[in-house]
Short mmCIF file of C-alpha atoms in Angstrom, two decimals:
data_model
loop_
_atom_site.label_atom_id
_atom_site.label_comp_id
_atom_site.label_asym_id
_atom_site.label_seq_id
_atom_site.Cartn_x
_atom_site.Cartn_y
_atom_site.Cartn_z
CA MET A 1 -51.85 -25.64 33.09
CA ALA A 2 -49.35 -23.70 30.98
CA SER A 3 -50.30 -20.14 30.02
CA ASP A 4 -50.77 -19.25 26.37
CA THR A 5 -49.82 -15.63 27.07
CA PRO A 6 -46.67 -14.88 25.08
CA VAL A 7 -43.54 -14.29 27.13
CA GLN A 8 -41.65 -11.07 26.46
CA ALA A 9 -38.35 -12.40 25.14
CA VAL A 10 -35.08 -11.52 23.44
CA ILE A 11 -32.82 -13.58 21.19
CA GLY A 12 -29.06 -13.88 21.36
CA VAL A 13 -27.06 -15.29 18.44
CA ASP A 14 -23.49 -16.45 19.00
CA VAL A 15 -21.16 -17.53 16.19
CA GLY A 16 -18.09 -19.25 17.59
CA THR A 17 -15.24 -20.92 15.77
CA GLY A 18 -17.05 -24.20 15.18
CA SER A 19 -20.76 -23.51 15.52
CA ALA A 20 -23.57 -20.98 15.36
CA ARG A 21 -25.95 -20.91 18.32
CA ALA A 22 -29.16 -19.13 19.21
CA GLY A 23 -30.75 -18.66 22.62
CA VAL A 24 -34.15 -17.32 23.59
CA PHE A 25 -34.29 -15.55 26.98
CA SER A 26 -36.94 -13.95 29.12
CA LEU A 27 -36.25 -10.39 30.25
CA ASP A 28 -34.92 -11.60 33.62
CA GLY A 29 -32.22 -13.65 31.88
CA THR A 30 -33.88 -17.07 32.08
CA MET A 31 -33.14 -19.21 29.03
CA LEU A 32 -36.27 -20.54 27.36
CA ALA A 33 -34.63 -22.51 24.55
CA GLN A 34 -31.42 -22.82 22.58
CA ALA A 35 -30.17 -24.52 19.42
CA SER A 36 -26.87 -25.00 17.63
CA ARG A 37 -25.57 -25.86 14.18
CA PRO A 38 -21.97 -26.62 13.16
CA ILE A 39 -20.10 -24.39 10.73
CA ARG A 40 -17.29 -25.43 8.39
CA ILE A 41 -13.61 -24.56 8.58
CA TRP A 42 -11.06 -24.87 5.77
CA ARG A 43 -7.29 -24.94 6.23
CA PRO A 44 -5.82 -24.71 2.71
CA GLN A 45 -2.26 -24.56 4.03
CA PRO A 46 -0.47 -24.14 7.38
CA GLU A 47 -1.44 -20.98 9.30
CA PHE A 48 -4.42 -20.33 6.95
CA VAL A 49 -7.90 -20.76 8.45
CA GLN A 50 -10.98 -19.84 6.41
CA GLN A 51 -14.78 -19.91 6.56
CA SER A 52 -17.79 -19.02 4.44
CA THR A 53 -20.41 -16.39 5.26
CA ALA A 54 -22.99 -18.36 3.30
CA ASP A 55 -22.37 -21.40 5.50
CA ILE A 56 -22.36 -19.27 8.67
CA TRP A 57 -25.61 -17.44 7.84
CA ALA A 58 -27.36 -20.70 6.99
CA ALA A 59 -26.31 -22.13 10.37
CA VAL A 60 -27.49 -18.95 12.13
CA CYS A 61 -30.90 -19.16 10.47
CA MET A 62 -31.40 -22.83 11.30
CA SER A 63 -30.35 -22.25 14.92
CA VAL A 64 -32.75 -19.34 15.38
CA GLN A 65 -35.63 -21.26 13.80
CA GLN A 66 -35.07 -24.26 16.07
CA ALA A 67 -34.65 -22.15 19.22
CA ILE A 68 -37.88 -20.27 18.51
CA ALA A 69 -39.71 -23.54 17.95
CA GLY A 70 -38.63 -24.76 21.38
CA ALA A 71 -39.34 -21.58 23.33
CA GLY A 72 -43.13 -21.68 23.45
CA PRO A 73 -45.31 -18.60 22.90
CA ILE A 74 -43.06 -15.52 22.84
CA THR A 75 -43.04 -11.91 21.72
CA VAL A 76 -39.53 -11.03 20.57
CA ARG A 77 -38.48 -7.56 21.74
CA GLY A 78 -35.02 -7.51 20.20
CA ILE A 79 -32.13 -9.56 18.84
CA GLY A 80 -28.40 -9.30 19.45
CA PHE A 81 -25.48 -10.87 17.60
CA ASP A 82 -21.97 -11.78 18.62
CA ALA A 83 -19.27 -13.64 16.71
CA THR A 84 -15.57 -14.30 16.52
CA CYS A 85 -13.40 -11.38 15.42
CA SER A 86 -12.88 -12.80 11.93
CA LEU A 87 -12.42 -10.71 8.78
CA VAL A 88 -15.23 -10.81 6.18
CA VAL A 89 -14.75 -9.58 2.61
CA VAL A 90 -17.77 -9.01 0.34
CA ASP A 91 -18.46 -7.28 -2.98
CA GLU A 92 -20.95 -4.54 -3.83
CA ALA A 93 -23.80 -7.03 -4.12
CA GLY A 94 -22.92 -8.60 -0.77
CA GLY A 95 -21.46 -11.68 -2.44
CA PRO A 96 -18.30 -13.42 -1.27
CA VAL A 97 -14.83 -12.26 -2.27
CA SER A 98 -12.39 -15.17 -2.09
CA ILE A 99 -9.57 -14.56 0.39
CA GLY A 100 -7.60 -17.81 0.10
CA PRO A 101 -4.52 -18.95 -1.80
CA ASP A 102 -6.64 -21.45 -3.73
CA GLU A 103 -9.32 -18.84 -4.57
CA ALA A 104 -12.16 -21.03 -3.32
CA PRO A 105 -15.16 -18.92 -4.35
CA ASP A 106 -17.30 -19.12 -1.19
CA GLN A 107 -14.47 -18.76 1.33
CA ASP A 108 -14.68 -15.08 2.21
CA VAL A 109 -13.76 -15.16 5.91
CA ILE A 110 -10.24 -15.05 7.36
CA VAL A 111 -10.80 -16.67 10.76
CA TRP A 112 -9.50 -14.95 13.88
CA MET A 113 -6.93 -17.73 14.52
CA ASP A 114 -5.47 -17.44 11.00
CA HIS A 115 -1.77 -16.49 11.24
CA ARG A 116 -0.99 -15.69 7.60
CA ALA A 117 -0.24 -12.03 8.38
CA GLY A 118 2.80 -12.56 10.58
CA ALA A 119 5.20 -10.61 8.35
CA GLU A 120 2.72 -7.75 8.02
CA ALA A 121 2.25 -7.58 11.80
CA ASP A 122 6.03 -7.56 12.33
CA ARG A 123 6.40 -4.74 9.83
CA ILE A 124 3.67 -2.71 11.51
CA ASN A 125 5.26 -3.23 14.91
CA GLN A 126 8.55 -1.82 13.65
CA GLY A 127 6.86 1.56 13.21
CA ASN A 128 6.37 3.90 16.11
CA HIS A 129 2.61 4.21 15.56
CA LYS A 130 0.66 6.03 18.22
CA VAL A 131 -2.34 3.73 17.95
CA LEU A 132 -0.24 0.76 19.09
CA ARG A 133 -0.31 2.25 22.57
CA TYR A 134 -3.95 1.18 22.67
CA VAL A 135 -3.26 -2.48 21.79
CA GLY A 136 -0.74 -3.21 24.52
CA GLY A 137 2.19 -1.80 22.52
CA ARG A 138 2.14 -4.38 19.70
CA ILE A 139 -0.38 -5.23 17.00
CA SER A 140 -1.36 -8.89 16.88
CA LEU A 141 -1.33 -10.85 13.65
CA GLU A 142 -4.84 -11.96 14.68
CA MET A 143 -6.12 -8.38 14.32
CA GLU A 144 -7.60 -6.97 11.14
CA THR A 145 -5.15 -4.32 9.88
CA PRO A 146 -2.31 -6.86 9.39
CA LYS A 147 -4.78 -9.10 7.54
CA LEU A 148 -5.92 -6.22 5.35
CA ALA A 149 -2.28 -5.47 4.58
CA TRP A 150 -1.77 -9.14 3.65
CA LEU A 151 -4.79 -9.03 1.32
CA ARG A 152 -3.59 -5.88 -0.37
CA GLU A 153 -0.13 -7.37 -0.98
CA HIS A 154 -0.96 -11.00 -1.80
CA ARG A 155 -4.51 -10.79 -3.17
CA PRO A 156 -4.64 -7.29 -4.71
CA ALA A 157 -7.61 -8.12 -6.94
CA ALA A 158 -9.62 -9.28 -3.93
CA PHE A 159 -8.65 -6.17 -1.97
CA ALA A 160 -9.59 -3.88 -4.85
CA GLY A 161 -12.83 -5.74 -5.56
CA ALA A 162 -14.08 -5.62 -1.99
CA ALA A 163 -16.91 -3.19 -1.35
CA HIS A 164 -16.94 -3.86 2.40
CA PHE A 165 -14.59 -5.27 4.99
CA PHE A 166 -16.49 -6.39 8.09
CA ASP A 167 -15.68 -7.94 11.40
CA LEU A 168 -17.90 -11.02 11.48
CA PRO A 169 -20.23 -9.67 14.23
CA ASP A 170 -20.88 -6.55 12.16
CA TYR A 171 -21.43 -8.64 9.03
CA LEU A 172 -24.23 -10.45 10.86
CA THR A 173 -26.02 -7.22 11.84
CA TRP A 174 -25.59 -5.95 8.27
CA ARG A 175 -27.03 -9.21 6.94
CA ALA A 176 -29.94 -8.88 9.37
CA THR A 177 -30.75 -5.20 8.76
CA GLY A 178 -28.86 -3.86 5.75
CA SER A 179 -27.22 -1.28 8.04
CA LEU A 180 -23.50 -0.62 7.53
CA THR A 181 -23.18 0.56 11.15
CA ARG A 182 -20.22 -1.00 12.92
CA SER A 183 -19.88 -1.72 16.61
CA LEU A 184 -17.41 0.02 18.91
CA CYS A 185 -16.54 -3.42 20.23
CA SER A 186 -15.03 -4.81 17.02
CA THR A 187 -13.65 -1.60 15.55
CA VAL A 188 -11.88 -0.51 18.73
CA CYS A 189 -10.56 -3.94 19.73
CA LYS A 190 -9.51 -5.35 16.34
CA TRP A 191 -9.35 -2.48 13.81
CA THR A 192 -7.50 0.29 15.79
CA TYR A 193 -10.48 2.68 15.86
CA LEU A 194 -9.91 5.24 18.63
CA GLY A 195 -13.19 5.06 20.51
CA HIS A 196 -12.26 7.72 23.04
CA GLU A 197 -11.67 10.17 20.18
CA ALA A 198 -14.37 8.79 17.84
CA ARG A 199 -12.02 8.57 14.85
CA TRP A 200 -9.77 6.45 12.71
CA ASP A 201 -6.06 7.37 12.74
CA GLU A 202 -5.50 8.37 9.11
CA GLU A 203 -1.72 8.63 9.56
CA TYR A 204 -1.51 5.03 10.77
CA PHE A 205 -3.33 3.63 7.75
CA ARG A 206 -1.14 5.60 5.36
CA LYS A 207 2.09 4.47 7.02
CA ILE A 208 1.18 0.77 6.95
CA GLY A 209 0.27 0.80 3.25
CA LEU A 210 -3.50 1.07 3.54
CA GLY A 211 -3.75 4.74 2.60
CA GLU A 212 -6.46 4.13 0.02
CA LEU A 213 -8.86 3.26 2.85
CA ALA A 214 -8.20 6.73 4.24
CA ASP A 215 -8.55 8.27 0.77
CA GLU A 216 -12.03 6.75 0.58
CA GLY A 217 -13.01 8.25 3.94
CA PHE A 218 -12.89 4.77 5.51
CA ARG A 219 -16.21 3.89 3.86
CA ARG A 220 -15.14 0.25 3.34
CA ILE A 221 -14.36 -0.34 7.02
CA GLY A 222 -17.01 1.83 8.66
CA THR A 223 -18.03 5.45 9.04
CA THR A 224 -20.92 5.02 11.49
CA ILE A 225 -19.73 3.30 14.67
CA ARG A 226 -22.02 2.87 17.67
CA PRO A 227 -21.98 1.37 21.19
CA MET A 228 -22.98 -2.25 21.76
CA GLY A 229 -26.70 -2.80 22.10
CA GLU A 230 -27.74 0.49 20.53
CA ALA A 231 -30.51 -0.14 17.99
CA ILE A 232 -28.95 0.13 14.53
CA GLY A 233 -31.97 -1.00 12.52
CA THR A 234 -34.66 -3.62 12.37
CA LEU A 235 -34.88 -7.04 10.78
CA SER A 236 -35.36 -6.73 7.03
CA ALA A 237 -38.07 -8.73 5.32
CA ASP A 238 -35.53 -11.11 3.75
CA ALA A 239 -33.64 -11.69 6.98
CA ALA A 240 -36.82 -12.11 8.98
CA SER A 241 -38.09 -14.73 6.56
CA ALA A 242 -34.81 -16.64 6.74
CA LEU A 243 -34.74 -16.52 10.54
CA GLY A 244 -38.39 -17.39 10.99
CA LEU A 245 -39.21 -14.09 12.71
CA PRO A 246 -41.47 -11.14 11.94
CA ALA A 247 -39.83 -8.20 10.20
CA GLY A 248 -39.23 -5.02 12.16
CA ILE A 249 -37.62 -6.50 15.31
CA PRO A 250 -34.91 -4.13 16.63
CA VAL A 251 -31.30 -5.31 16.22
CA GLY A 252 -28.53 -4.11 18.51
CA ALA A 253 -24.97 -3.14 17.60
CA SER A 254 -22.95 -6.32 17.89
CA ALA A 255 -20.15 -7.63 20.11
CA ILE A 256 -17.20 -9.99 19.74
CA ASP A 257 -18.12 -13.38 21.21
CA ALA A 258 -15.76 -13.17 24.19
CA HIS A 259 -16.98 -9.68 24.99
CA ALA A 260 -20.55 -10.91 24.94
CA GLY A 261 -19.43 -13.42 27.57
CA GLY A 262 -17.99 -10.55 29.57
CA ILE A 263 -21.29 -8.67 29.33
CA GLY A 264 -23.08 -11.82 30.50
CA THR A 265 -20.93 -12.19 33.63
CA ILE A 266 -18.87 -9.23 34.83
CA GLY A 267 -21.81 -7.16 36.10
CA ALA A 268 -23.39 -9.97 38.13
CA GLU A 269 -24.41 -9.26 41.70
CA LEU A 270 -22.31 -10.93 44.41
CA ASP A 271 -23.72 -11.21 47.93
CA GLY A 272 -26.73 -9.26 46.73
CA GLN A 273 -24.67 -6.26 45.66
CA ALA A 274 -24.06 -4.90 42.17
CA PRO A 275 -20.38 -4.06 41.56
CA ASP A 276 -19.21 -0.52 42.23
CA ASN A 277 -16.10 1.06 40.70
CA ASP A 278 -13.70 -0.58 43.18
CA ASP A 279 -15.36 -3.97 42.69
CA LEU A 280 -14.83 -3.76 38.94
CA LEU A 281 -11.07 -3.39 39.49
CA ARG A 282 -11.14 -6.73 41.33
CA ARG A 283 -13.05 -8.64 38.67
CA LEU A 284 -11.84 -10.46 35.58
CA ALA A 285 -14.17 -12.09 33.06
CA LEU A 286 -12.60 -15.31 31.74
CA VAL A 287 -14.36 -16.58 28.62
CA GLY A 288 -12.97 -19.92 27.51
CA GLY A 289 -13.44 -21.93 24.36
CA THR A 290 -11.09 -22.72 21.48
CA SER A 291 -9.06 -19.83 22.89
CA SER A 292 -9.53 -17.83 26.09
CA CYS A 293 -10.09 -14.13 26.68
CA HIS A 294 -9.46 -12.30 29.95
CA MET A 295 -11.30 -9.00 30.29
CA THR A 296 -11.48 -6.36 32.96
CA VAL A 297 -12.88 -2.84 32.99
CA SER A 298 -12.22 0.43 34.80
CA HIS A 299 -13.18 4.11 34.75
CA GLU A 300 -9.61 5.16 33.94
CA PRO A 301 -7.33 3.87 31.15
CA HIS A 302 -4.64 1.36 32.18
CA PHE A 303 -1.78 0.91 29.74
CA VAL A 304 -0.55 -2.67 30.26
CA PRO A 305 2.36 -3.92 28.12
CA GLY A 306 1.41 -7.05 26.20
CA VAL A 307 -2.28 -6.80 27.12
CA TRP A 308 -4.69 -5.38 24.55
CA GLY A 309 -6.22 -2.00 25.27
CA PRO A 310 -7.07 0.20 26.95
CA TYR A 311 -10.17 0.22 24.76
CA PHE A 312 -12.78 2.88 25.44
CA GLY A 313 -16.39 1.72 25.40
CA ALA A 314 -15.50 -1.63 23.84
CA MET A 315 -17.47 -3.83 26.23
CA ILE A 316 -19.39 -1.65 28.68
CA PRO A 317 -20.25 1.84 27.43
CA GLY A 318 -18.27 4.57 29.17
CA LEU A 319 -15.68 2.20 30.68
CA TRP A 320 -12.17 1.28 29.56
CA LEU A 321 -11.44 -2.35 28.75
CA ASN A 322 -8.18 -4.29 29.00
CA GLU A 323 -8.17 -7.65 27.25
CA GLY A 324 -5.68 -10.44 27.74
CA GLY A 325 -5.92 -13.77 26.03
CA GLN A 326 -4.50 -17.17 25.17
CA SER A 327 -4.59 -18.16 21.50
CA ALA A 328 -5.04 -21.88 22.18
CA THR A 329 -6.74 -23.31 25.28
CA GLY A 330 -9.61 -25.64 24.45
CA SER A 331 -7.94 -26.36 21.12
CA LEU A 332 -4.65 -27.09 22.92
CA VAL A 333 -6.26 -29.56 25.32
CA ASP A 334 -7.98 -31.27 22.37
CA HIS A 335 -4.67 -31.39 20.48
CA VAL A 336 -2.83 -32.98 23.40
CA ILE A 337 -5.55 -35.60 23.86
CA THR A 338 -6.24 -36.52 20.23
CA THR A 339 -2.57 -36.82 19.20
CA HIS A 340 -1.66 -39.13 22.10
CA ALA A 341 -1.16 -42.85 21.46
CA ALA A 342 -3.79 -43.72 24.08
CA TYR A 343 -6.51 -41.65 22.44
CA PRO A 344 -8.08 -44.24 20.06
CA ALA A 345 -8.70 -46.76 22.82
CA LEU A 346 -9.96 -44.09 25.20
CA ALA A 347 -12.29 -42.69 22.52
CA ALA A 348 -13.70 -46.18 21.95
CA GLU A 349 -14.29 -46.55 25.70
CA ALA A 350 -16.02 -43.18 25.80
CA GLY A 351 -18.29 -44.21 22.94
CA SER A 352 -19.23 -47.51 24.54
CA THR A 353 -19.91 -46.06 28.00
CA GLY A 354 -21.67 -42.87 26.94
CA GLN A 355 -19.11 -40.70 28.71
CA SER A 356 -16.91 -37.95 27.34
CA ILE A 357 -13.15 -38.22 27.01
CA TYR A 358 -12.84 -35.56 29.71
CA GLN A 359 -15.00 -37.51 32.14
CA LEU A 360 -12.88 -40.63 31.64
CA LEU A 361 -9.64 -38.70 32.10
CA ASN A 362 -10.99 -36.98 35.22
CA LEU A 363 -11.94 -40.36 36.69
CA ARG A 364 -8.41 -41.62 36.05
CA LEU A 365 -7.00 -38.57 37.77
CA GLU A 366 -9.23 -39.24 40.79
CA HIS A 367 -7.86 -42.78 40.99
CA LEU A 368 -4.24 -41.73 40.48
CA GLY A 369 -4.70 -38.91 43.00
CA GLU A 370 -5.27 -41.39 45.80
CA ASN A 371 -1.51 -41.87 45.94
CA VAL A 372 -0.49 -38.20 46.25
CA PRO A 373 -1.24 -35.50 48.86
CA PHE A 374 -3.53 -33.61 46.46
CA PRO A 375 -4.45 -34.17 42.79
CA ALA A 376 -2.30 -31.38 41.35
CA ALA A 377 0.80 -33.08 42.68
CA LEU A 378 0.48 -35.77 39.98
CA THR A 379 2.39 -33.42 37.64
CA ARG A 380 5.37 -32.74 39.90
CA ASP A 381 7.78 -33.99 37.24
CA LEU A 382 5.79 -33.07 34.12
CA HIS A 383 5.60 -29.48 32.88
CA VAL A 384 4.01 -27.85 29.85
CA MET A 385 4.57 -24.49 28.20
CA PRO A 386 1.21 -23.88 26.50
CA ASP A 387 2.22 -21.50 23.69
CA PHE A 388 1.67 -24.05 20.88
CA HIS A 389 -0.02 -21.30 18.82
CA GLY A 390 2.11 -18.44 20.09
CA ASN A 391 1.50 -16.19 23.08
CA ARG A 392 -1.19 -13.53 22.85
CA SER A 393 -0.75 -12.06 26.35
CA PRO A 394 1.23 -10.80 28.09
CA ARG A 395 4.31 -11.73 26.05
CA ALA A 396 2.60 -10.74 22.77
CA ASP A 397 4.85 -13.06 20.77
CA ALA A 398 3.22 -15.22 18.10
CA SER A 399 6.56 -16.94 17.38
CA LEU A 400 6.67 -18.75 20.74
CA ARG A 401 6.04 -22.49 20.70
CA GLY A 402 4.86 -25.14 23.12
CA MET A 403 7.17 -27.30 25.22
CA VAL A 404 6.78 -30.42 27.36
CA SER A 405 9.38 -31.37 29.97
CA GLY A 406 9.40 -34.66 31.85
CA LEU A 407 8.21 -37.24 29.33
CA ARG A 408 9.00 -40.88 29.95
CA LEU A 409 8.73 -44.10 27.97
CA GLY A 410 5.05 -44.55 28.57
CA ALA A 411 1.96 -43.88 26.46
CA ASP A 412 -0.98 -45.50 28.21
CA ALA A 413 -4.18 -43.86 29.40
CA ASP A 414 -2.67 -42.93 32.78
CA ASP A 415 0.18 -41.12 31.01
CA LEU A 416 -2.37 -39.22 28.93
CA ALA A 417 -4.37 -38.30 32.04
CA VAL A 418 -1.33 -36.76 33.72
CA LEU A 419 -0.30 -34.92 30.53
CA TYR A 420 -3.86 -33.61 30.22
CA LEU A 421 -3.69 -32.34 33.81
CA ALA A 422 -0.31 -30.69 33.20
CA THR A 423 -1.74 -28.96 30.12
CA VAL A 424 -4.74 -27.60 32.03
CA GLN A 425 -2.37 -26.37 34.73
CA ALA A 426 -0.19 -24.63 32.15
CA ILE A 427 -3.24 -22.83 30.78
CA ALA A 428 -4.10 -21.77 34.34
CA TYR A 429 -0.56 -20.43 34.84
CA GLY A 430 -1.02 -18.40 31.67
CA THR A 431 -4.13 -16.87 33.26
CA ARG A 432 -2.13 -16.16 36.44
CA HIS A 433 0.55 -14.44 34.37
CA ILE A 434 -2.07 -12.19 32.74
CA ILE A 435 -3.63 -11.33 36.12
CA GLU A 436 -0.26 -10.50 37.68
CA THR A 437 0.55 -8.25 34.73
CA LEU A 438 -2.78 -6.42 35.04
CA ASN A 439 -2.43 -6.04 38.80
CA ALA A 440 1.02 -4.53 38.38
CA GLN A 441 -0.62 -1.70 36.40
CA GLY A 442 -3.37 -0.68 38.80
CA TYR A 443 -5.88 -3.53 38.95
CA ALA A 444 -6.48 -5.61 42.09
CA ILE A 445 -8.01 -8.75 40.59
CA ASP A 446 -8.96 -11.45 43.07
CA THR A 447 -12.18 -12.74 41.49
CA ILE A 448 -12.62 -14.53 38.15
CA LEU A 449 -16.10 -14.67 36.61
CA ALA A 450 -15.73 -17.67 34.32
CA SER A 451 -17.85 -18.82 31.41
CA GLY A 452 -17.46 -20.94 28.31
CA GLY A 453 -16.67 -24.57 27.65
CA GLY A 454 -13.99 -24.98 30.29
CA THR A 455 -16.42 -24.16 33.08
CA LYS A 456 -18.12 -27.50 32.51
CA ASN A 457 -14.90 -29.28 33.54
CA PRO A 458 -14.27 -29.51 37.31
CA VAL A 459 -10.53 -30.07 36.78
CA PHE A 460 -10.26 -26.87 34.75
CA LEU A 461 -12.09 -24.95 37.48
CA ARG A 462 -10.10 -26.38 40.39
CA GLU A 463 -6.73 -25.82 38.77
CA HIS A 464 -7.58 -22.24 37.75
CA ALA A 465 -8.73 -21.34 41.26
CA ASP A 466 -5.71 -22.92 42.95
CA ALA A 467 -3.13 -21.74 40.40
CA THR A 468 -4.31 -18.13 40.44
CA GLY A 469 -5.35 -17.83 44.06
CA CYS A 470 -8.60 -16.21 42.88
CA ALA A 471 -12.18 -17.11 43.70
CA LEU A 472 -13.95 -18.49 40.61
CA VAL A 473 -17.55 -17.39 40.17
CA LEU A 474 -19.74 -19.31 37.75
CA PRO A 475 -22.80 -17.62 36.27
CA ARG A 476 -26.29 -18.79 37.10
CA GLU A 477 -26.86 -19.04 33.37
CA PRO A 478 -24.05 -21.27 32.06
CA GLU A 479 -24.50 -20.03 28.48
CA ALA A 480 -23.18 -16.59 29.38
CA VAL A 481 -22.06 -15.71 25.84
CA LEU A 482 -25.57 -16.28 24.49
CA LEU A 483 -26.94 -14.28 27.42
CA GLY A 484 -24.58 -11.42 26.60
CA ALA A 485 -25.83 -11.38 23.01
CA ALA A 486 -29.40 -11.43 24.29
CA ILE A 487 -28.63 -8.45 26.55
CA LEU A 488 -27.69 -6.52 23.40
CA GLY A 489 -31.10 -7.38 21.97
CA ALA A 490 -32.83 -6.35 25.20
CA VAL A 491 -31.23 -2.91 25.08
CA ALA A 492 -31.97 -2.51 21.36
CA GLY A 493 -35.60 -3.43 21.97
CA GLY A 494 -36.01 -0.89 24.76
CA ALA A 495 -36.49 -3.42 27.56
CA TYR A 496 -33.66 -1.69 29.45
CA PRO A 497 -32.16 1.78 29.00
CA GLY A 498 -28.58 0.55 28.75
CA ILE A 499 -26.08 -2.30 29.05
CA ARG A 500 -25.38 -1.86 32.77
CA GLU A 501 -29.08 -1.87 33.66
CA ALA A 502 -29.66 -4.96 31.52
CA MET A 503 -26.67 -6.75 33.07
CA ALA A 504 -27.95 -6.00 36.58
CA SER A 505 -31.37 -7.48 35.77
CA MET A 506 -30.43 -10.41 33.53
CA SER A 507 -27.09 -11.81 34.83
CA ARG A 508 -26.72 -13.56 38.19
CA ALA A 509 -23.85 -15.27 39.97
CA GLY A 510 -24.05 -18.97 40.67
CA THR A 511 -21.53 -21.33 42.26
CA ILE A 512 -18.38 -19.87 43.83
CA ILE A 513 -15.19 -21.97 43.93
CA ASP A 514 -12.63 -20.77 46.46
CA PRO A 515 -8.92 -21.52 45.96
CA ASP A 516 -6.90 -23.82 48.19
CA LEU A 517 -4.55 -21.31 49.79
CA ASP A 518 -2.75 -23.87 51.95
CA VAL A 519 -0.86 -26.92 50.64
CA ALA A 520 -1.73 -26.63 46.95
CA ARG A 521 -0.84 -22.94 46.83
CA GLU A 522 2.86 -23.49 47.54
CA TYR A 523 2.95 -26.33 45.02
CA HIS A 524 1.46 -24.11 42.35
CA ASN A 525 3.91 -21.34 43.19
CA ARG A 526 6.75 -23.72 42.40
CA LYS A 527 5.10 -25.00 39.24
CA TYR A 528 4.52 -21.42 38.16
CA ALA A 529 8.23 -20.71 38.62
CA VAL A 530 8.93 -23.64 36.27
CA PHE A 531 6.39 -22.19 33.80
CA GLN A 532 8.34 -18.91 33.76
CA ARG A 533 11.67 -20.73 33.49
CA MET A 534 10.50 -22.65 30.43
CA TYR A 535 9.96 -19.36 28.61
CA ASN A 536 13.48 -18.21 29.42
CA ASP A 537 14.83 -21.59 28.34
CA GLN A 538 13.05 -21.32 24.99
CA LEU A 539 14.60 -17.92 24.38
CA ALA A 540 18.01 -19.37 25.25
CA TYR A 541 17.53 -22.28 22.84
CA ARG A 542 16.48 -19.86 20.13
CA ALA A 543 19.53 -17.65 20.70
CA LEU A 544 21.86 -20.63 20.52
CA MET A 545 20.39 -21.89 17.26
CA THR A 546 20.24 -18.43 15.71
CA SER A 547 23.94 -17.89 16.37
CA ALA A 548 24.68 -21.37 15.00
CA ILE A 549 22.89 -20.62 11.72
CA VAL A 550 24.54 -17.23 11.34
#
């Protein structure tokens, strides 16, 4: 007979690119219930991607209500929030400030993947700014200061009328508590806050045309900045009512969604042992979704060209973080599949059989693989450069574009299956490139702790293990991002004294996938050489056409 004694629990809220999710966890990291609601995206013109905080908050509230309803009797100790590193602009009353070219009134979020600020990022990168040393040497157009510069230049009324500029995770904690406290995670990683010195670089803001933020004492972007999980307030009466919770529950300083995934995985015990300092240098947290993030931590700063960081205290308090990434991974695979001529028929088959597109493609690959020494060999003559949305790391070049080499006059489902495989392999080679770049600067990564959507796909897992030569460790709790957010709530609620203690008690390793270091390894070495050659070829094409235009 089930006990009516309430379970001590924490709630994690995760806002990704396409949905808001909530998970309820016991204090040992066991998920009790979860729920999800979609959120809207608007693309008013190429490179512009926008959302609405009203839509996002409504989805958050519905998700939390549903998750609580499914969890059984619980006593909520704390709540943690994570979200994408998107820019939120609100007025003094907390209402939306339109950020788009069409001035849609409720669209007050510039989504992380929005690339409108390319010219502003290029201009910033032409300056010899000291803070750029802490973002891999170059600011990304996906970060917030280029987007603020774009707003100031192209939407001056919106910039002037904004009372607060938030990273989306910090907006959520503000909405929940009324506290203007920002998180070290967002401000260090996306806003150029110098966590190791506990300050903004006033000179940088003045030189890039945002001096008025410095004149104001940085009040619009944050003056109180605290480590992830530290209690920054409690649920207000209004927020509690909307979420279906009692007021007064502690709320932790937030995290970026990928970093929550890192918190939910990188500290997991392996072989019954918690990681020591040397172990951390060997671990990389890979959090995959629409894009992918690659995160590793150390006790000393590592300056890695083209890889973001080193960021002090931006994921695990007291440790330095380096963060690589790929701007399009899950979205790239979806693009390749849905734009192929074979997609409509395959989608109809998936609908009629109750299987996903990925399951059908994987089954085709199994069948086709019977005729080759190993499945990866199906792409011997088909190669993909995956930078369809630019390269985040380690080339740090948003102008790069995707390439496919080896197409033939065929467009049936088997052709799509092989192109899908080649795309997954290309993404895996991008991960290998990031790992090699990190290892060249003092890391010794040989273990990937993977979470996110891709980990549900056995082809994604196999190709990443074989292409990188690293062991892939899957978490016991597959929803590692939600778990990471819940860990923030557990620390805020006093269930654990800090992030590392909460990670040790709440995150566990699950399945381990070892790489094929024999036949497939040499094949992937050769494919990886082609991957590198395609980059050089693209630069050569660009140089030829540039000289032709001049």
